[in-house]
Amino acid sequence: MSLLRPRARAAWLRLHRWLGLGLGAVFVLFGLTGSLLVFYVGIDEAIEPALAVPGPEPQVRSWQSVLDALQRAHPQRDRGWRIELPPDGRGLVTARYLKPTETAGAFYKPLLVTVNPASGQVLANRFWGDFAATWVYDLHYMLLAGETGLKVVGVLGLLLLISIVGGLVLWWPRRGHWRDALRLKLTGSRQRRHYDLHKLAGVGGGVVLLVLAATGVALALPDWVEPPLARISPPLPMPSPKATLQPGLPLLTLDEALARARAHWPESVPRWVDTPSAGAAIVRVRLWLPGGPSERFPRSYLWIHAQTGQVLAERDARQQSAGDAVLAWLHPLHNGEAFGMAGRVLACVAGLLPLLLMVTVIFFDVSRLIGR
């Protein structure tokens, strides 16, 4: 039996029911697309014919050769590249040119260029959102509607949170009734079986769904989340160093710049590098440091002079505030990365639960209508 009084239970039941029936299809969309996105990089490489490279994973010969390939393929793009660095130096390398003229005015639509680091061959030139993996990403993240869609997703995520909490409140049993609350009665009516399946799926995955929904809301509505956190726990500042080119002094190669970053933090793993725009003098390196929750999107940075190799500024995530730590955990919790492959698989499976919950409640209603 529920802890709720009859009138309170009836109110929660109406809310939970109408949120599920009214927005269930949207919740299912979020879940299914989220499941795909847990592994979207690997899926993209598997389904994109241009990225099919026979044999073992290509080994990076030098990072400068990757940059040279990008600059040869796109000599007119002079504002610098954001290159993702595979942590073990193996695999295809994808770089982003953040604001191409072809997609000016779009909310987020960079050019993605994929390079075979062993041969220096450019395999693909694609704009974000124009191919399957990133189209699914935009559908999940902002319903293909840009900044407005992002806010809509945040509000819908809040409603999903309310629906999940409502389901758990309705289920929560009184003391001494836990065994009955967790029982699946396979011998009862169809209506009862569908009810029990709905109940146990919600209870079994409710906590994971709560985490996924809450982190999704925070990622979609940073203007609602970050200011209160900043008041409670001021963030570690993001440096903005200035530097100028020194006449007659050559630029460091990308390999030399990354070597300076690793020398500064020997325990680090560089994951992204922003190469300098034409006439600029700063290389920015984004690095993972031990203990960080996200290896792919760490929050430690070094700013390095592109000629001298001097470290101009740093942001060490190990010194960040509690509020920063909360923000750092949002993305790796949302996609399961924080707990390695097991966490990613769990997040992927949890994304299927809204579909199961919707199907069982529809079957429950049908069974009730036909009296079985």
CSV table of C-alpha atoms in Angstrom, one decimal:
chain,number,residue,atom,x,y,z
A,1,MET,CA,0.0,0.0,0.0
A,2,SER,CA,1.1,3.5,-0.8
A,3,LEU,CA,2.3,6.0,1.8
A,4,LEU,CA,0.0,8.7,0.2
A,5,ARG,CA,-3.4,9.6,1.4
A,6,PRO,CA,-6.2,8.8,-1.1
A,7,ARG,CA,-6.7,12.4,-2.3
A,8,ALA,CA,-3.0,13.1,-2.6
A,9,ARG,CA,-2.5,9.7,-4.4
A,10,ALA,CA,-5.3,10.6,-6.9
A,11,ALA,CA,-3.7,14.0,-7.6
A,12,TRP,CA,-0.3,12.4,-8.2
A,13,LEU,CA,-1.8,9.7,-10.3
A,14,ARG,CA,-3.5,12.2,-12.6
A,15,LEU,CA,-0.3,14.2,-13.0
A,16,HIS,CA,1.8,11.2,-13.7
A,17,ARG,CA,-0.7,9.7,-16.1
A,18,TRP,CA,-1.3,12.9,-18.1
A,19,LEU,CA,2.4,13.7,-18.3
A,20,GLY,CA,3.0,10.2,-19.6
A,21,LEU,CA,0.2,10.1,-22.1
A,22,GLY,CA,0.7,13.7,-23.2
A,23,LEU,CA,4.5,13.8,-23.5
A,24,GLY,CA,5.3,10.1,-23.5
A,25,ALA,CA,6.3,10.1,-27.2
A,26,VAL,CA,8.8,13.0,-26.6
A,27,PHE,CA,10.2,11.2,-23.6
A,28,VAL,CA,10.7,8.1,-25.7
A,29,LEU,CA,12.4,10.2,-28.4
A,30,PHE,CA,14.8,11.6,-25.8
A,31,GLY,CA,15.5,8.1,-24.5
A,32,LEU,CA,16.1,6.4,-27.9
A,33,THR,CA,18.3,9.2,-29.3
A,34,GLY,CA,20.2,9.3,-26.0
A,35,SER,CA,20.9,5.6,-26.2
A,36,LEU,CA,22.4,6.1,-29.7
A,37,LEU,CA,24.5,9.1,-28.6
A,38,VAL,CA,26.3,7.1,-25.9
A,39,PHE,CA,28.2,5.5,-28.7
A,40,TYR,CA,27.7,8.1,-31.5
A,41,VAL,CA,31.3,8.5,-32.4
A,42,GLY,CA,31.8,4.7,-33.0
A,43,ILE,CA,28.4,4.5,-34.8
A,44,ASP,CA,29.4,7.3,-37.1
A,45,GLU,CA,32.7,5.6,-38.0
A,46,ALA,CA,30.8,2.3,-38.6
A,47,ILE,CA,28.1,3.7,-40.9
A,48,GLU,CA,30.0,6.4,-42.8
A,49,PRO,CA,31.6,4.8,-45.9
A,50,ALA,CA,34.2,7.5,-46.2
A,51,LEU,CA,35.6,6.6,-42.8
A,52,ALA,CA,36.1,3.0,-43.6
A,53,VAL,CA,39.9,2.3,-43.3
A,54,PRO,CA,41.0,-1.3,-43.9
A,55,GLY,CA,43.4,-2.9,-41.5
A,56,PRO,CA,44.3,-1.9,-38.0
A,57,GLU,CA,43.6,1.5,-36.5
A,58,PRO,CA,45.9,4.1,-38.0
A,59,GLN,CA,48.7,5.4,-35.8
A,60,VAL,CA,49.4,9.1,-35.5
A,61,ARG,CA,52.8,9.8,-37.1
A,62,SER,CA,52.9,13.4,-36.0
A,63,TRP,CA,50.3,15.9,-35.0
A,64,GLN,CA,51.9,18.5,-37.2
A,65,SER,CA,51.3,16.3,-40.2
A,66,VAL,CA,47.6,16.2,-39.3
A,67,LEU,CA,47.5,20.0,-39.1
A,68,ASP,CA,49.4,20.2,-42.4
A,69,ALA,CA,46.8,17.9,-44.0
A,70,LEU,CA,44.0,20.2,-42.7
A,71,GLN,CA,45.7,23.3,-44.0
A,72,ARG,CA,46.4,21.8,-47.4
A,73,ALA,CA,42.8,20.8,-47.8
A,74,HIS,CA,41.4,24.1,-46.6
A,75,PRO,CA,44.0,26.9,-47.2
A,76,GLN,CA,41.3,29.6,-47.1
A,77,ARG,CA,40.3,28.7,-43.5
A,78,ASP,CA,42.7,30.7,-41.4
A,79,ARG,CA,41.1,31.0,-38.0
A,80,GLY,CA,42.6,27.9,-36.5
A,81,TRP,CA,41.4,24.3,-35.9
A,82,ARG,CA,40.1,22.5,-32.9
A,83,ILE,CA,41.6,19.0,-33.1
A,84,GLU,CA,40.4,16.1,-31.0
A,85,LEU,CA,43.4,14.0,-29.9
A,86,PRO,CA,42.8,10.2,-29.5
A,87,PRO,CA,44.3,9.5,-26.0
A,88,ASP,CA,46.5,6.6,-27.2
A,89,GLY,CA,47.5,8.1,-30.6
A,90,ARG,CA,45.5,5.6,-32.6
A,91,GLY,CA,42.4,6.0,-34.7
A,92,LEU,CA,41.0,8.6,-37.1
A,93,VAL,CA,41.5,12.2,-36.2
A,94,THR,CA,38.6,14.7,-36.5
A,95,ALA,CA,39.1,18.5,-36.4
A,96,ARG,CA,36.5,21.2,-36.2
A,97,TYR,CA,36.5,24.6,-37.9
A,98,LEU,CA,34.1,26.3,-35.6
A,99,LYS,CA,32.5,29.2,-37.6
A,100,PRO,CA,32.7,28.5,-41.4
A,101,THR,CA,31.3,31.1,-43.6
A,102,GLU,CA,29.0,28.5,-45.2
A,103,THR,CA,27.0,28.1,-42.0
A,104,ALA,CA,27.1,31.7,-40.7
A,105,GLY,CA,24.2,32.5,-38.5
A,106,ALA,CA,23.6,28.9,-37.4
A,107,PHE,CA,23.4,28.1,-33.7
A,108,TYR,CA,26.1,25.4,-34.0
A,109,LYS,CA,27.2,24.0,-37.3
A,110,PRO,CA,31.0,23.7,-37.5
A,111,LEU,CA,32.9,22.0,-40.3
A,112,LEU,CA,34.2,18.6,-39.3
A,113,VAL,CA,37.2,17.3,-41.2
A,114,THR,CA,38.4,13.7,-40.6
A,115,VAL,CA,42.0,12.8,-41.4
A,116,ASN,CA,43.8,9.4,-41.6
A,117,PRO,CA,46.8,10.3,-39.4
A,118,ALA,CA,48.9,7.5,-40.9
A,119,SER,CA,48.6,8.6,-44.5
A,120,GLY,CA,47.6,12.3,-44.1
A,121,GLN,CA,44.6,11.7,-46.3
A,122,VAL,CA,41.5,13.8,-45.7
A,123,LEU,CA,38.7,11.2,-45.6
A,124,ALA,CA,35.6,13.4,-45.0
A,125,ASN,CA,34.5,17.1,-45.0
A,126,ARG,CA,31.1,17.4,-43.3
A,127,PHE,CA,29.1,20.1,-41.6
A,128,TRP,CA,27.6,19.3,-38.2
A,129,GLY,CA,24.0,18.3,-38.5
A,130,ASP,CA,24.3,17.2,-42.1
A,131,PHE,CA,25.1,13.6,-41.3
A,132,ALA,CA,23.3,10.9,-39.3
A,133,ALA,CA,25.3,10.9,-36.0
A,134,THR,CA,25.2,14.7,-35.5
A,135,TRP,CA,21.6,15.0,-36.8
A,136,VAL,CA,20.6,12.6,-34.0
A,137,TYR,CA,22.7,14.7,-31.6
A,138,ASP,CA,20.8,17.9,-32.6
A,139,LEU,CA,17.5,16.1,-32.4
A,140,HIS,CA,18.2,14.9,-28.8
A,141,TYR,CA,19.8,18.1,-27.7
A,142,MET,CA,17.6,20.8,-29.2
A,143,LEU,CA,14.9,19.2,-31.3
A,144,LEU,CA,16.6,20.5,-34.5
A,145,ALA,CA,15.4,24.0,-33.5
A,146,GLY,CA,18.6,25.8,-32.4
A,147,GLU,CA,18.7,27.8,-29.2
A,148,THR,CA,15.0,27.9,-28.8
A,149,GLY,CA,14.8,24.1,-29.1
A,150,LEU,CA,17.5,23.8,-26.4
A,151,LYS,CA,15.3,25.7,-24.0
A,152,VAL,CA,12.3,23.6,-24.9
A,153,VAL,CA,14.3,20.5,-24.3
A,154,GLY,CA,15.2,21.8,-20.9
A,155,VAL,CA,11.6,22.5,-19.9
A,156,LEU,CA,10.5,19.1,-21.2
A,157,GLY,CA,13.3,17.5,-19.2
A,158,LEU,CA,11.9,19.2,-16.1
A,159,LEU,CA,8.5,17.6,-16.8
A,160,LEU,CA,10.2,14.3,-17.3
A,161,LEU,CA,11.7,14.7,-13.9
A,162,ILE,CA,8.3,15.4,-12.4
A,163,SER,CA,6.9,12.3,-14.1
A,164,ILE,CA,9.7,10.1,-12.8
A,165,VAL,CA,9.4,11.5,-9.2
A,166,GLY,CA,5.6,11.1,-9.5
A,167,GLY,CA,5.9,7.4,-10.4
A,168,LEU,CA,8.3,6.7,-7.5
A,169,VAL,CA,6.0,8.5,-5.1
A,170,LEU,CA,3.0,6.5,-6.2
A,171,TRP,CA,4.9,3.3,-5.9
A,172,TRP,CA,6.6,3.9,-2.6
A,173,PRO,CA,5.1,1.3,-0.2
A,174,ARG,CA,4.3,1.5,3.5
A,175,ARG,CA,6.6,-0.4,6.0
A,176,GLY,CA,6.0,-4.1,5.8
A,177,HIS,CA,4.7,-4.0,2.2
A,178,TRP,CA,8.0,-4.0,0.3
A,179,ARG,CA,7.8,-7.6,-0.8
A,180,ASP,CA,4.4,-7.0,-2.4
A,181,ALA,CA,5.6,-3.8,-4.0
A,182,LEU,CA,8.5,-5.6,-5.7
A,183,ARG,CA,6.5,-8.6,-6.9
A,184,LEU,CA,5.8,-9.4,-10.5
A,185,LYS,CA,2.6,-11.5,-10.7
A,186,LEU,CA,2.8,-13.5,-13.9
A,187,THR,CA,-0.3,-15.5,-13.1
A,188,GLY,CA,-2.7,-12.6,-12.8
A,189,SER,CA,-4.7,-10.8,-15.4
A,190,ARG,CA,-3.1,-9.1,-18.4
A,191,GLN,CA,-3.9,-5.8,-16.8
A,192,ARG,CA,-2.1,-6.7,-13.6
A,193,ARG,CA,1.0,-8.0,-15.5
A,194,HIS,CA,1.2,-4.8,-17.5
A,195,TYR,CA,0.9,-2.8,-14.3
A,196,ASP,CA,3.6,-4.8,-12.6
A,197,LEU,CA,5.9,-4.6,-15.6
A,198,HIS,CA,5.4,-0.8,-15.7
A,199,LYS,CA,6.0,-0.5,-12.0
A,200,LEU,CA,9.1,-2.6,-11.8
A,201,ALA,CA,10.7,-1.0,-14.9
A,202,GLY,CA,10.1,2.4,-13.4
A,203,VAL,CA,11.5,1.4,-10.0
A,204,GLY,CA,14.4,-0.6,-11.4
A,205,GLY,CA,15.5,2.2,-13.7
A,206,GLY,CA,14.1,5.2,-11.9
A,207,VAL,CA,17.2,6.4,-10.2
A,208,VAL,CA,19.2,6.2,-13.4
A,209,LEU,CA,16.5,8.0,-15.3
A,210,LEU,CA,16.4,10.7,-12.6
A,211,VAL,CA,20.2,11.2,-13.0
A,212,LEU,CA,19.9,11.3,-16.8
A,213,ALA,CA,17.0,13.7,-16.7
A,214,ALA,CA,18.5,16.0,-14.1
A,215,THR,CA,21.8,16.3,-15.8
A,216,GLY,CA,20.1,16.8,-19.2
A,217,VAL,CA,18.1,19.7,-17.8
A,218,ALA,CA,21.3,21.3,-16.3
A,219,LEU,CA,23.1,20.9,-19.7
A,220,ALA,CA,20.2,22.3,-21.6
A,221,LEU,CA,19.5,25.3,-19.3
A,222,PRO,CA,22.9,26.5,-18.1
A,223,ASP,CA,21.5,30.0,-17.6
A,224,TRP,CA,19.2,28.5,-14.9
A,225,VAL,CA,21.8,26.4,-13.3
A,226,GLU,CA,25.2,28.1,-13.4
A,227,PRO,CA,24.3,31.5,-11.8
A,228,PRO,CA,22.9,30.0,-8.6
A,229,LEU,CA,25.9,27.6,-8.4
A,230,ALA,CA,28.3,30.6,-8.9
A,231,ARG,CA,26.7,32.4,-6.0
A,232,ILE,CA,27.1,29.4,-3.7
A,233,SER,CA,30.6,28.4,-5.0
A,234,PRO,CA,32.4,31.0,-7.2
A,235,PRO,CA,33.9,29.3,-10.3
A,236,LEU,CA,37.6,29.0,-11.0
A,237,PRO,CA,38.3,31.8,-13.6
A,238,MET,CA,38.9,31.0,-17.2
A,239,PRO,CA,42.1,32.8,-18.2
A,240,SER,CA,42.2,35.0,-21.3
A,241,PRO,CA,45.9,35.6,-21.9
A,242,LYS,CA,47.3,37.9,-24.6
A,243,ALA,CA,50.4,37.3,-26.7
A,244,THR,CA,51.9,38.6,-29.9
A,245,LEU,CA,54.1,37.0,-32.6
A,246,GLN,CA,57.8,37.8,-32.3
A,247,PRO,CA,59.3,38.8,-35.7
A,248,GLY,CA,61.7,36.3,-37.2
A,249,LEU,CA,60.9,33.5,-34.7
A,250,PRO,CA,59.3,30.4,-36.3
A,251,LEU,CA,56.2,28.8,-34.9
A,252,LEU,CA,56.5,25.6,-32.9
A,253,THR,CA,55.3,22.5,-34.6
A,254,LEU,CA,52.1,21.1,-33.1
A,255,ASP,CA,54.1,18.2,-31.7
A,256,GLU,CA,56.5,20.6,-29.9
A,257,ALA,CA,53.6,22.6,-28.4
A,258,LEU,CA,52.0,19.4,-27.1
A,259,ALA,CA,55.3,18.3,-25.7
A,260,ARG,CA,55.5,21.5,-23.7
A,261,ALA,CA,52.0,20.9,-22.4
A,262,ARG,CA,53.0,17.4,-21.3
A,263,ALA,CA,56.2,18.7,-19.7
A,264,HIS,CA,54.2,21.2,-17.7
A,265,TRP,CA,51.8,18.5,-16.4
A,266,PRO,CA,53.6,15.1,-16.9
A,267,GLU,CA,50.6,13.2,-15.6
A,268,SER,CA,48.2,14.8,-18.1
A,269,VAL,CA,46.7,13.4,-21.3
A,270,PRO,CA,46.1,16.1,-24.0
A,271,ARG,CA,42.6,15.6,-25.5
A,272,TRP,CA,42.0,18.8,-27.6
A,273,VAL,CA,44.2,21.4,-29.1
A,274,ASP,CA,43.1,24.8,-30.6
A,275,THR,CA,45.7,25.9,-33.2
A,276,PRO,CA,46.3,29.6,-33.5
A,277,SER,CA,44.5,31.7,-36.1
A,278,ALA,CA,46.6,33.5,-38.8
A,279,GLY,CA,48.7,36.1,-37.0
A,280,ALA,CA,47.9,34.9,-33.5
A,281,ALA,CA,50.4,33.5,-31.1
A,282,ILE,CA,48.5,31.2,-28.7
A,283,VAL,CA,48.0,27.4,-28.7
A,284,ARG,CA,45.3,26.3,-26.3
A,285,VAL,CA,45.5,22.7,-25.1
A,286,ARG,CA,42.7,20.9,-23.2
A,287,LEU,CA,44.0,18.1,-21.0
A,288,TRP,CA,42.7,15.3,-18.8
A,289,LEU,CA,44.3,15.1,-15.4
A,290,PRO,CA,44.0,12.0,-13.1
A,291,GLY,CA,40.7,12.1,-11.1
A,292,GLY,CA,38.8,14.1,-13.7
A,293,PRO,CA,35.3,12.7,-14.4
A,294,SER,CA,35.4,13.1,-18.2
A,295,GLU,CA,38.4,11.9,-20.2
A,296,ARG,CA,36.9,13.2,-23.5
A,297,PHE,CA,35.8,16.6,-22.3
A,298,PRO,CA,38.2,17.6,-19.4
A,299,ARG,CA,38.2,21.0,-17.8
A,300,SER,CA,41.9,21.7,-17.5
A,301,TYR,CA,43.6,24.0,-20.0
A,302,LEU,CA,47.0,25.4,-20.8
A,303,TRP,CA,47.7,28.4,-23.0
A,304,ILE,CA,51.1,28.2,-24.7
A,305,HIS,CA,53.0,30.8,-26.7
A,306,ALA,CA,53.1,29.4,-30.3
A,307,GLN,CA,56.7,30.4,-30.8
A,308,THR,CA,58.5,30.3,-27.5
A,309,GLY,CA,56.5,27.4,-25.9
A,310,GLN,CA,56.1,29.5,-22.7
A,311,VAL,CA,53.0,28.6,-20.6
A,312,LEU,CA,51.1,31.8,-20.6
A,313,ALA,CA,48.2,30.7,-18.3
A,314,GLU,CA,46.6,27.6,-16.9
A,315,ARG,CA,43.4,26.3,-15.5
A,316,ASP,CA,43.9,23.3,-13.3
A,317,ALA,CA,40.6,21.5,-12.7
A,318,ARG,CA,42.0,20.0,-9.5
A,319,GLN,CA,41.8,23.4,-8.0
A,320,GLN,CA,38.3,24.1,-9.1
A,321,SER,CA,35.4,25.1,-6.8
A,322,ALA,CA,32.6,22.8,-5.6
A,323,GLY,CA,30.3,24.5,-8.1
A,324,ASP,CA,32.8,23.8,-10.9
A,325,ALA,CA,33.0,20.2,-9.9
A,326,VAL,CA,29.2,19.8,-10.2
A,327,LEU,CA,29.3,21.2,-13.7
A,328,ALA,CA,32.2,19.0,-14.6
A,329,TRP,CA,30.2,15.9,-13.7
A,330,LEU,CA,27.1,16.8,-15.7
A,331,HIS,CA,28.2,15.5,-19.1
A,332,PRO,CA,30.0,12.3,-18.0
A,333,LEU,CA,27.0,11.4,-15.8
A,334,HIS,CA,24.6,12.1,-18.6
A,335,ASN,CA,26.3,9.8,-21.1
A,336,GLY,CA,27.6,7.3,-18.5
A,337,GLU,CA,31.3,8.1,-19.3
A,338,ALA,CA,32.0,8.8,-15.6
A,339,PHE,CA,31.8,5.1,-14.8
A,340,GLY,CA,33.7,3.7,-17.9
A,341,MET,CA,32.2,1.2,-20.3
A,342,ALA,CA,29.8,-0.2,-17.6
A,343,GLY,CA,28.4,3.3,-17.1
A,344,ARG,CA,28.0,3.9,-20.8
A,345,VAL,CA,26.1,0.6,-21.2
A,346,LEU,CA,23.9,1.4,-18.3
A,347,ALA,CA,23.1,4.8,-19.7
A,348,CYS,CA,22.4,3.2,-23.1
A,349,VAL,CA,20.0,0.6,-21.6
A,350,ALA,CA,18.3,3.3,-19.4
A,351,GLY,CA,17.5,5.2,-22.6
A,352,LEU,CA,15.2,2.3,-23.6
A,353,LEU,CA,13.1,2.5,-20.5
A,354,PRO,CA,10.8,5.3,-21.5
A,355,LEU,CA,9.7,3.2,-24.5
A,356,LEU,CA,9.1,0.2,-22.2
A,357,LEU,CA,7.2,2.4,-19.7
A,358,MET,CA,5.0,3.9,-22.4
A,359,VAL,CA,4.2,0.5,-24.0
A,360,THR,CA,3.2,-1.1,-20.7
A,361,VAL,CA,1.0,1.8,-19.7
A,362,ILE,CA,-0.8,1.7,-23.2
A,363,PHE,CA,-1.3,-2.1,-22.8
A,364,PHE,CA,-2.5,-1.5,-19.3
A,365,ASP,CA,-5.1,0.9,-20.5
A,366,VAL,CA,-6.2,-1.4,-23.4
A,367,SER,CA,-6.5,-4.3,-21.0
A,368,ARG,CA,-8.6,-2.2,-18.6
A,369,LEU,CA,-10.9,-1.2,-21.4
A,370,ILE,CA,-11.5,-4.7,-22.6
A,371,GLY,CA,-11.8,-6.0,-19.0
A,372,ARG,CA,-8.9,-8.4,-19.0
